[in-house]
């Protein structure tokens, strides 16, 4: 058995490198579609508002049990805080999506320009 | 013919099971279509994954390569989102991913029931995720885990920001569960509504040939829903990874 041809080995190495970079490029997350972005923003805002209001309502209920009559105050306060949370989460999500799209554009200009 | 598009989401005892199975503290427990489908999903996915890797060939069979691909997919996802030490949570994330994925796909079979279109199910799954995150965080960092809720900001802003961060953390199970549930609900409702159009047009005498239009649309939506079924399982799993990553490494990018 003859010694392996160095040219063939470097060729194999090159092909492997090519394959690996191609695979790494394929694994990068694609930018989400419009409806996904919409769904994401809607749920973030919804969760903030409803969650905040719910937490406030629960705290009111708890305070009522211990004899403090805070009934609507905490709910109103936490509703406002929850809305702020929702808006903050939407802004954060927008930042993430922008970063994702930017990452996809800088690295993904390969063969998949057709779609 | 039932044309109510929300009818498909009704949880009811399956036929022959009209009597409660048992009763806990006065609440009757029925064996419902929901319970049946959850059981089918759990058993089918477990059996498939067990027997698919049984031959253990070097050149994998179709089933084996499916199982191996899903393993590698989830392992890569955890590795890229949380790093090396996140792989301890592989069994948890993999189980969640496969369960949600199979529930979504079983729901796509006409006439079956979509388990993940019930907020009770998705909220239970999301609560499980958040509880895992909290326990992991406190186990790894002790009381230092609470630093997660203190962003880098001047002190007068912290008065406002700490409650906001806290609410943001506590509402995560809501956003996680609502995202999955709303996607499934919307997709299946849309399918049923267009199905109703087909029936309505098909029985409209001279207009009957027009029924082909919503029919074609259903095919397109069906394909879209198959994509959404996979995508939502993926989103659920990747968000679990991201939350676990925060608990493991206490993010410092803000």
CSV table of C-alpha atoms in Angstrom, one decimal:
chain,number,residue,atom,x,y,z
A,1,UNK,CA,0.0,0.0,0.0
A,2,UNK,CA,1.5,3.3,-1.1
A,3,UNK,CA,1.7,6.4,1.2
A,4,UNK,CA,-1.3,8.6,0.8
A,5,UNK,CA,-1.0,11.3,-1.7
A,6,UNK,CA,-0.5,14.7,0.1
A,7,UNK,CA,-2.4,16.5,-2.5
A,8,UNK,CA,-5.4,14.3,-2.0
A,9,UNK,CA,-5.2,14.8,1.7
A,10,UNK,CA,-5.1,18.6,1.6
A,11,UNK,CA,-8.0,18.4,-0.9
A,12,UNK,CA,-10.0,16.2,1.6
A,13,UNK,CA,-9.1,18.7,4.4
A,14,UNK,CA,-10.4,21.6,2.2
A,15,UNK,CA,-13.6,19.8,1.5
A,16,UNK,CA,-14.1,19.0,5.2
A,17,UNK,CA,-13.5,22.7,6.1
A,18,UNK,CA,-16.0,23.8,3.4
A,19,UNK,CA,-18.6,21.3,4.7
A,20,UNK,CA,-18.2,22.4,8.3
A,21,UNK,CA,-18.5,26.1,7.5
A,22,UNK,CA,-21.5,25.4,5.4
A,23,UNK,CA,-23.1,23.5,8.3
A,24,UNK,CA,-22.3,26.2,10.8
A,25,UNK,CA,-23.9,28.8,8.4
A,26,UNK,CA,-27.0,26.6,8.2
A,27,UNK,CA,-27.4,26.4,11.9
A,28,UNK,CA,-27.5,30.1,12.4
A,29,UNK,CA,-31.0,31.1,13.3
A,30,UNK,CA,-32.9,32.7,10.4
A,31,UNK,CA,-34.6,36.0,11.0
A,32,UNK,CA,-38.2,35.5,12.1
A,33,UNK,CA,-41.1,36.2,9.8
A,34,UNK,CA,-43.5,39.1,10.2
A,35,UNK,CA,-46.3,37.2,11.8
A,36,UNK,CA,-43.9,35.6,14.3
A,37,UNK,CA,-42.6,39.1,15.3
A,38,UNK,CA,-46.2,40.3,15.7
A,39,UNK,CA,-47.1,37.3,17.8
A,40,UNK,CA,-44.0,37.8,20.0
A,41,UNK,CA,-44.7,41.5,20.6
A,42,UNK,CA,-48.4,40.8,21.3
A,43,UNK,CA,-47.6,38.1,23.9
A,44,UNK,CA,-44.9,40.1,25.6
A,45,UNK,CA,-47.2,43.1,26.0
A,46,UNK,CA,-50.1,40.9,27.0
A,47,UNK,CA,-48.1,39.0,29.6
A,48,UNK,CA,-46.8,42.2,31.1
A,49,UNK,CA,-50.2,43.9,31.5
A,50,UNK,CA,-52.1,40.8,32.6
A,51,UNK,CA,-49.3,39.5,34.8
A,52,UNK,CA,-48.8,42.9,36.5
A,53,UNK,CA,-52.5,43.4,37.1
A,54,UNK,CA,-52.8,39.8,38.4
A,55,UNK,CA,-49.9,40.2,40.8
A,56,UNK,CA,-51.4,43.4,42.1
A,57,UNK,CA,-54.8,41.8,42.6
A,58,UNK,CA,-53.2,38.9,44.4
A,59,UNK,CA,-51.3,41.2,46.7
A,60,UNK,CA,-54.5,43.1,47.4
A,61,UNK,CA,-56.2,39.9,48.3
A,62,UNK,CA,-53.3,38.9,50.6
A,63,UNK,CA,-53.3,42.3,52.3
A,64,UNK,CA,-57.0,42.0,52.8
A,65,UNK,CA,-56.4,38.8,54.7
A,66,UNK,CA,-54.0,40.5,57.1
A,67,UNK,CA,-56.5,43.3,57.7
A,68,UNK,CA,-55.0,46.0,55.4
A,69,UNK,CA,-57.7,47.5,53.2
A,70,UNK,CA,-55.6,48.4,50.1
A,71,UNK,CA,-58.2,46.9,47.8
A,72,UNK,CA,-57.8,48.7,44.5
A,73,UNK,CA,-54.5,50.6,45.2
A,74,UNK,CA,-52.0,47.8,44.7
A,75,UNK,CA,-53.8,46.4,41.7
A,76,UNK,CA,-53.7,49.9,40.0
A,77,UNK,CA,-50.1,50.3,40.9
A,78,UNK,CA,-49.0,46.9,39.6
A,79,UNK,CA,-51.2,47.3,36.5
A,80,UNK,CA,-49.2,50.4,35.6
A,81,UNK,CA,-45.9,48.7,36.5
A,82,UNK,CA,-46.9,45.7,34.5
A,83,UNK,CA,-47.7,47.8,31.4
A,84,UNK,CA,-44.2,49.4,31.8
A,85,UNK,CA,-42.8,45.9,32.0
A,86,UNK,CA,-44.7,44.8,28.9
A,87,UNK,CA,-43.4,47.8,26.9
A,88,UNK,CA,-39.9,47.2,28.2
A,89,UNK,CA,-40.1,43.6,27.1
A,90,UNK,CA,-41.3,44.5,23.7
A,91,UNK,CA,-38.4,47.0,23.3
A,92,UNK,CA,-36.0,44.2,24.4
A,93,UNK,CA,-37.6,41.8,22.0
A,94,UNK,CA,-37.2,44.3,19.2
A,95,UNK,CA,-33.5,44.8,20.1
A,96,UNK,CA,-33.0,41.0,20.0
A,97,UNK,CA,-34.8,40.6,16.6
A,98,UNK,CA,-32.8,43.5,15.1
A,99,UNK,CA,-29.6,41.9,16.3
A,100,UNK,CA,-30.7,38.5,14.8
A,101,UNK,CA,-31.5,40.1,11.5
A,102,UNK,CA,-28.2,42.0,11.4
A,103,UNK,CA,-26.3,38.7,12.2
A,104,UNK,CA,-28.2,36.9,9.5
A,105,UNK,CA,-27.4,39.6,6.9
A,106,UNK,CA,-23.7,39.9,7.7
A,107,UNK,CA,-23.0,36.1,7.5
A,108,UNK,CA,-25.8,34.6,5.4
A,109,UNK,CA,-25.0,36.0,1.9
A,110,UNK,CA,-24.3,32.6,0.5
A,111,UNK,CA,-26.3,30.5,-1.8
A,112,UNK,CA,-29.7,30.9,-0.3
A,113,UNK,CA,-30.5,34.2,-2.0
A,114,UNK,CA,-33.3,32.5,-3.9
A,115,UNK,CA,-35.8,32.4,-1.1
B,1,UNK,CA,-72.6,19.2,10.4
B,2,UNK,CA,-71.0,21.3,13.2
B,3,UNK,CA,-69.7,24.6,12.0
B,4,UNK,CA,-68.6,26.1,15.2
B,5,UNK,CA,-64.8,26.6,14.8
B,6,UNK,CA,-64.2,26.5,18.6
B,7,UNK,CA,-66.0,23.2,19.0
B,8,UNK,CA,-62.7,21.3,18.4
B,9,UNK,CA,-61.1,22.7,21.6
B,10,UNK,CA,-63.8,21.4,23.9
B,11,UNK,CA,-62.5,19.1,26.6
B,12,UNK,CA,-65.0,16.4,27.2
B,13,UNK,CA,-65.1,12.9,28.6
B,14,UNK,CA,-64.5,10.4,25.7
B,15,UNK,CA,-67.2,8.0,24.8
B,16,UNK,CA,-67.9,5.2,27.3
B,17,UNK,CA,-66.3,7.2,30.1
B,18,UNK,CA,-69.2,9.2,31.2
B,19,UNK,CA,-68.7,8.3,34.8
B,20,UNK,CA,-65.9,10.0,36.8
B,21,UNK,CA,-62.8,7.9,37.0
B,22,UNK,CA,-62.1,8.9,40.6
B,23,UNK,CA,-62.9,11.9,42.7
B,24,UNK,CA,-60.4,14.0,44.6
B,25,UNK,CA,-61.7,16.2,47.4
B,26,UNK,CA,-65.2,16.1,45.9
B,27,UNK,CA,-64.0,17.0,42.4
B,28,UNK,CA,-64.8,14.4,39.8
B,29,UNK,CA,-61.9,13.4,37.6
B,30,UNK,CA,-63.0,12.3,34.1
B,31,UNK,CA,-60.9,10.6,31.5
B,32,UNK,CA,-61.2,13.2,28.7
B,33,UNK,CA,-60.1,13.5,25.1
B,34,UNK,CA,-57.3,15.7,26.5
B,35,UNK,CA,-56.0,13.0,28.8
B,36,UNK,CA,-56.2,10.4,26.0
B,37,UNK,CA,-54.2,12.5,23.6
B,38,UNK,CA,-51.6,13.4,26.2
B,39,UNK,CA,-51.2,9.7,27.0
B,40,UNK,CA,-50.9,8.8,23.3
B,41,UNK,CA,-48.3,11.5,22.7
B,42,UNK,CA,-46.2,10.5,25.7
B,43,UNK,CA,-46.4,6.8,24.9
B,44,UNK,CA,-45.9,7.1,21.2
B,45,UNK,CA,-42.9,9.4,21.4
B,46,UNK,CA,-41.3,7.3,24.1
B,47,UNK,CA,-41.8,4.1,22.2
B,48,UNK,CA,-40.6,5.6,19.0
B,49,UNK,CA,-37.4,7.0,20.4
B,50,UNK,CA,-36.7,3.7,22.3
B,51,UNK,CA,-37.2,1.4,19.3
B,52,UNK,CA,-35.8,3.7,16.7
B,53,UNK,CA,-32.3,3.5,18.3
B,54,UNK,CA,-32.5,-0.2,19.1
B,55,UNK,CA,-30.9,-1.5,15.9
B,56,UNK,CA,-27.9,0.9,16.6
B,57,UNK,CA,-26.4,0.5,13.2
B,58,UNK,CA,-23.5,2.4,11.8
B,59,UNK,CA,-25.5,3.3,8.8
B,60,UNK,CA,-28.7,4.3,10.5
B,61,UNK,CA,-32.2,3.3,9.4
B,62,UNK,CA,-34.7,6.0,8.7
B,63,UNK,CA,-36.1,6.0,12.3
B,64,UNK,CA,-32.7,5.8,13.9
B,65,UNK,CA,-31.5,8.8,12.0
B,66,UNK,CA,-34.7,10.7,12.9
B,67,UNK,CA,-34.0,10.0,16.6
B,68,UNK,CA,-30.3,10.9,16.3
B,69,UNK,CA,-31.1,14.1,14.4
B,70,UNK,CA,-33.6,15.3,17.1
B,71,UNK,CA,-31.0,14.4,19.7
B,72,UNK,CA,-28.3,16.4,17.9
B,73,UNK,CA,-30.7,19.3,17.2
B,74,UNK,CA,-31.6,19.7,20.9
B,75,UNK,CA,-28.0,19.2,22.1
B,76,UNK,CA,-26.7,21.8,19.7
B,77,UNK,CA,-29.4,24.2,20.7
B,78,UNK,CA,-28.6,23.8,24.4
B,79,UNK,CA,-24.9,24.1,23.8
B,80,UNK,CA,-25.2,27.3,21.8
B,81,UNK,CA,-27.7,28.9,24.2
B,82,UNK,CA,-26.2,27.9,27.6
B,83,UNK,CA,-22.7,26.5,27.0
B,84,UNK,CA,-21.2,23.3,28.3
B,85,UNK,CA,-22.8,23.2,31.8
B,86,UNK,CA,-26.3,23.6,30.3
B,87,UNK,CA,-26.0,20.1,28.9
B,88,UNK,CA,-27.0,18.8,32.4
B,89,UNK,CA,-30.5,19.9,31.5
B,90,UNK,CA,-30.5,18.0,28.3
B,91,UNK,CA,-33.1,15.4,29.4
B,92,UNK,CA,-35.4,18.1,30.6
B,93,UNK,CA,-35.3,20.3,27.5
B,94,UNK,CA,-35.4,17.2,25.2
B,95,UNK,CA,-38.5,15.9,26.9
B,96,UNK,CA,-40.2,19.2,26.7
B,97,UNK,CA,-39.3,19.7,23.1
B,98,UNK,CA,-40.4,16.2,22.0
B,99,UNK,CA,-43.6,16.4,24.0
B,100,UNK,CA,-44.6,19.8,22.6
B,101,UNK,CA,-43.5,18.8,19.1
B,102,UNK,CA,-45.5,15.5,19.1
B,103,UNK,CA,-48.5,17.2,20.7
B,104,UNK,CA,-48.5,19.8,17.9
B,105,UNK,CA,-48.1,17.2,15.2
B,106,UNK,CA,-50.7,14.8,16.6
B,107,UNK,CA,-53.0,17.8,16.7
B,108,UNK,CA,-52.6,18.2,13.0
B,109,UNK,CA,-54.2,14.8,12.3
B,110,UNK,CA,-57.8,15.6,11.2
B,111,UNK,CA,-60.3,14.7,13.9
B,112,UNK,CA,-57.8,14.5,16.7
B,113,UNK,CA,-57.3,17.0,19.5
B,114,UNK,CA,-54.5,19.5,20.1
B,115,UNK,CA,-53.3,19.2,23.6
B,116,UNK,CA,-51.2,22.4,23.4
B,117,UNK,CA,-54.2,24.5,22.4
B,118,UNK,CA,-55.2,24.3,26.1
B,119,UNK,CA,-53.8,27.1,28.2
B,120,UNK,CA,-53.9,24.8,31.3
B,121,UNK,CA,-51.4,22.4,29.6
B,122,UNK,CA,-49.0,25.1,28.2
B,123,UNK,CA,-49.1,27.1,31.5
B,124,UNK,CA,-48.3,23.9,33.5
B,125,UNK,CA,-45.3,23.3,31.2
B,126,UNK,CA,-44.2,26.9,31.4
B,127,UNK,CA,-44.5,26.9,35.2
B,128,UNK,CA,-42.4,23.8,35.3
B,129,UNK,CA,-39.7,25.6,33.3
B,130,UNK,CA,-39.7,28.7,35.6
B,131,UNK,CA,-39.7,26.6,38.7
B,132,UNK,CA,-36.6,24.7,37.3
B,133,UNK,CA,-35.0,28.1,36.6
B,134,UNK,CA,-35.6,29.4,40.1
B,135,UNK,CA,-34.4,26.2,41.8
B,136,UNK,CA,-31.3,26.1,39.6
B,137,UNK,CA,-30.6,29.7,40.2
B,138,UNK,CA,-30.8,29.5,44.0
B,139,UNK,CA,-28.9,26.2,44.1
B,140,UNK,CA,-26.1,27.6,42.0
B,141,UNK,CA,-25.7,31.2,43.3
B,142,UNK,CA,-27.5,31.1,46.6
B,143,UNK,CA,-29.0,34.5,47.5
B,144,UNK,CA,-26.8,36.1,44.8
B,145,UNK,CA,-29.4,34.9,42.3
B,146,UNK,CA,-31.4,37.9,43.3
B,147,UNK,CA,-28.8,40.1,41.5
B,148,UNK,CA,-30.6,39.0,38.3
B,149,UNK,CA,-33.3,41.6,39.3
B,150,UNK,CA,-30.9,44.5,39.8
B,151,UNK,CA,-29.8,46.0,36.4
B,152,UNK,CA,-26.9,48.4,36.2
B,153,UNK,CA,-28.5,51.8,36.6
B,154,UNK,CA,-28.4,54.8,39.0
B,155,UNK,CA,-30.1,54.2,42.3
B,156,UNK,CA,-33.1,56.5,41.7
B,157,UNK,CA,-34.0,54.4,38.6
B,158,UNK,CA,-33.6,51.1,40.5
B,159,UNK,CA,-36.6,52.0,42.6
B,160,UNK,CA,-38.6,51.7,39.4
B,161,UNK,CA,-36.5,49.1,37.6
B,162,UNK,CA,-36.4,46.4,40.3
B,163,UNK,CA,-40.2,46.0,40.5
B,164,UNK,CA,-40.2,46.0,36.7
B,165,UNK,CA,-37.5,43.3,36.4
B,166,UNK,CA,-39.4,41.3,39.1
B,167,UNK,CA,-42.7,41.5,37.2
B,168,UNK,CA,-40.9,40.7,34.0
B,169,UNK,CA,-39.5,37.5,35.5
B,170,UNK,CA,-42.8,36.5,37.1
B,171,UNK,CA,-44.7,37.0,33.9
B,172,UNK,CA,-42.4,34.8,31.9
B,173,UNK,CA,-44.6,31.7,32.3
B,174,UNK,CA,-47.5,33.7,31.0
B,175,UNK,CA,-45.7,34.9,27.8
B,176,UNK,CA,-44.2,31.4,27.3
B,177,UNK,CA,-47.5,29.6,27.6
B,178,UNK,CA,-49.6,32.2,25.8
B,179,UNK,CA,-47.3,32.2,22.8
B,180,UNK,CA,-47.6,28.4,22.3
B,181,UNK,CA,-51.3,28.3,23.1
B,182,UNK,CA,-52.3,31.3,21.0
B,183,UNK,CA,-50.4,30.0,18.0
B,184,UNK,CA,-52.1,26.6,18.2
B,185,UNK,CA,-55.5,28.1,18.9
B,186,UNK,CA,-55.3,30.6,16.0
B,187,UNK,CA,-54.1,28.0,13.5
B,188,UNK,CA,-56.7,25.4,14.2
B,189,UNK,CA,-59.5,28.0,14.4
B,190,UNK,CA,-58.4,29.3,11.0
B,191,UNK,CA,-58.5,25.8,9.5
B,192,UNK,CA,-62.0,25.2,10.9
B,193,UNK,CA,-63.3,28.5,9.7
B,194,UNK,CA,-62.1,27.8,6.1
B,195,UNK,CA,-63.5,24.3,6.4
B,196,UNK,CA,-66.8,25.9,7.2
B,197,UNK,CA,-66.5,28.0,4.1
B,198,UNK,CA,-66.1,24.9,2.0
B,199,UNK,CA,-69.2,23.4,3.4
B,200,UNK,CA,-71.2,26.6,3.1
B,201,UNK,CA,-70.2,27.2,-0.5
B,202,UNK,CA,-70.5,23.5,-1.4
B,203,UNK,CA,-74.1,23.4,-0.4
B,204,UNK,CA,-74.9,26.8,-2.1
B,205,UNK,CA,-76.2,25.3,-5.4
B,206,UNK,CA,-74.8,27.3,-8.3
B,207,UNK,CA,-72.0,28.6,-6.3
B,208,UNK,CA,-70.8,25.2,-5.4
B,209,UNK,CA,-67.7,25.1,-7.8
B,210,UNK,CA,-66.4,28.1,-5.9
B,211,UNK,CA,-65.8,25.9,-2.9
B,212,UNK,CA,-62.5,24.8,-4.5
B,213,UNK,CA,-61.0,28.2,-3.5
B,214,UNK,CA,-61.2,27.8,0.3
B,215,UNK,CA,-60.2,24.2,-0.2
B,216,UNK,CA,-56.9,25.1,-1.8
B,217,UNK,CA,-56.4,27.7,0.9
B,218,UNK,CA,-56.8,25.0,3.5
B,219,UNK,CA,-54.0,23.0,1.9
B,220,UNK,CA,-51.8,26.0,2.1
B,221,UNK,CA,-52.7,26.8,5.7
B,222,UNK,CA,-52.2,23.1,6.6
B,223,UNK,CA,-48.6,23.4,5.3
B,224,UNK,CA,-48.1,26.6,7.2
B,225,UNK,CA,-49.5,25.0,10.4
B,226,UNK,CA,-47.0,22.1,10.1
B,227,UNK,CA,-44.3,24.7,10.0
B,228,UNK,CA,-45.8,26.5,13.0
B,229,UNK,CA,-46.1,23.2,14.9
B,230,UNK,CA,-42.4,22.7,14.6
B,231,UNK,CA,-41.5,26.3,15.1
B,232,UNK,CA,-43.4,26.7,18.3
B,233,UNK,CA,-41.9,23.6,19.8
B,234,UNK,CA,-38.5,25.0,18.9
B,235,UNK,CA,-39.3,28.4,20.3
B,236,UNK,CA,-40.5,26.8,23.6
B,237,UNK,CA,-37.3,24.8,23.9
B,238,UNK,CA,-35.0,27.7,23.0
B,239,UNK,CA,-36.7,30.0,25.4
B,240,UNK,CA,-36.3,27.4,28.1
B,241,UNK,CA,-32.6,27.3,27.3
B,242,UNK,CA,-32.3,31.1,27.4
B,243,UNK,CA,-34.0,31.2,30.8
B,244,UNK,CA,-31.8,28.4,32.1
B,245,UNK,CA,-28.7,30.3,30.8
B,246,UNK,CA,-29.7,33.3,32.8
B,247,UNK,CA,-30.1,31.2,36.0
B,248,UNK,CA,-26.7,29.5,35.3
B,249,UNK,CA,-24.7,32.5,34.4
B,250,UNK,CA,-26.6,35.6,35.7
B,251,UNK,CA,-26.5,37.6,32.5
B,252,UNK,CA,-24.2,40.7,32.6
B,253,UNK,CA,-24.9,42.1,29.2
B,254,UNK,CA,-27.1,45.0,30.4
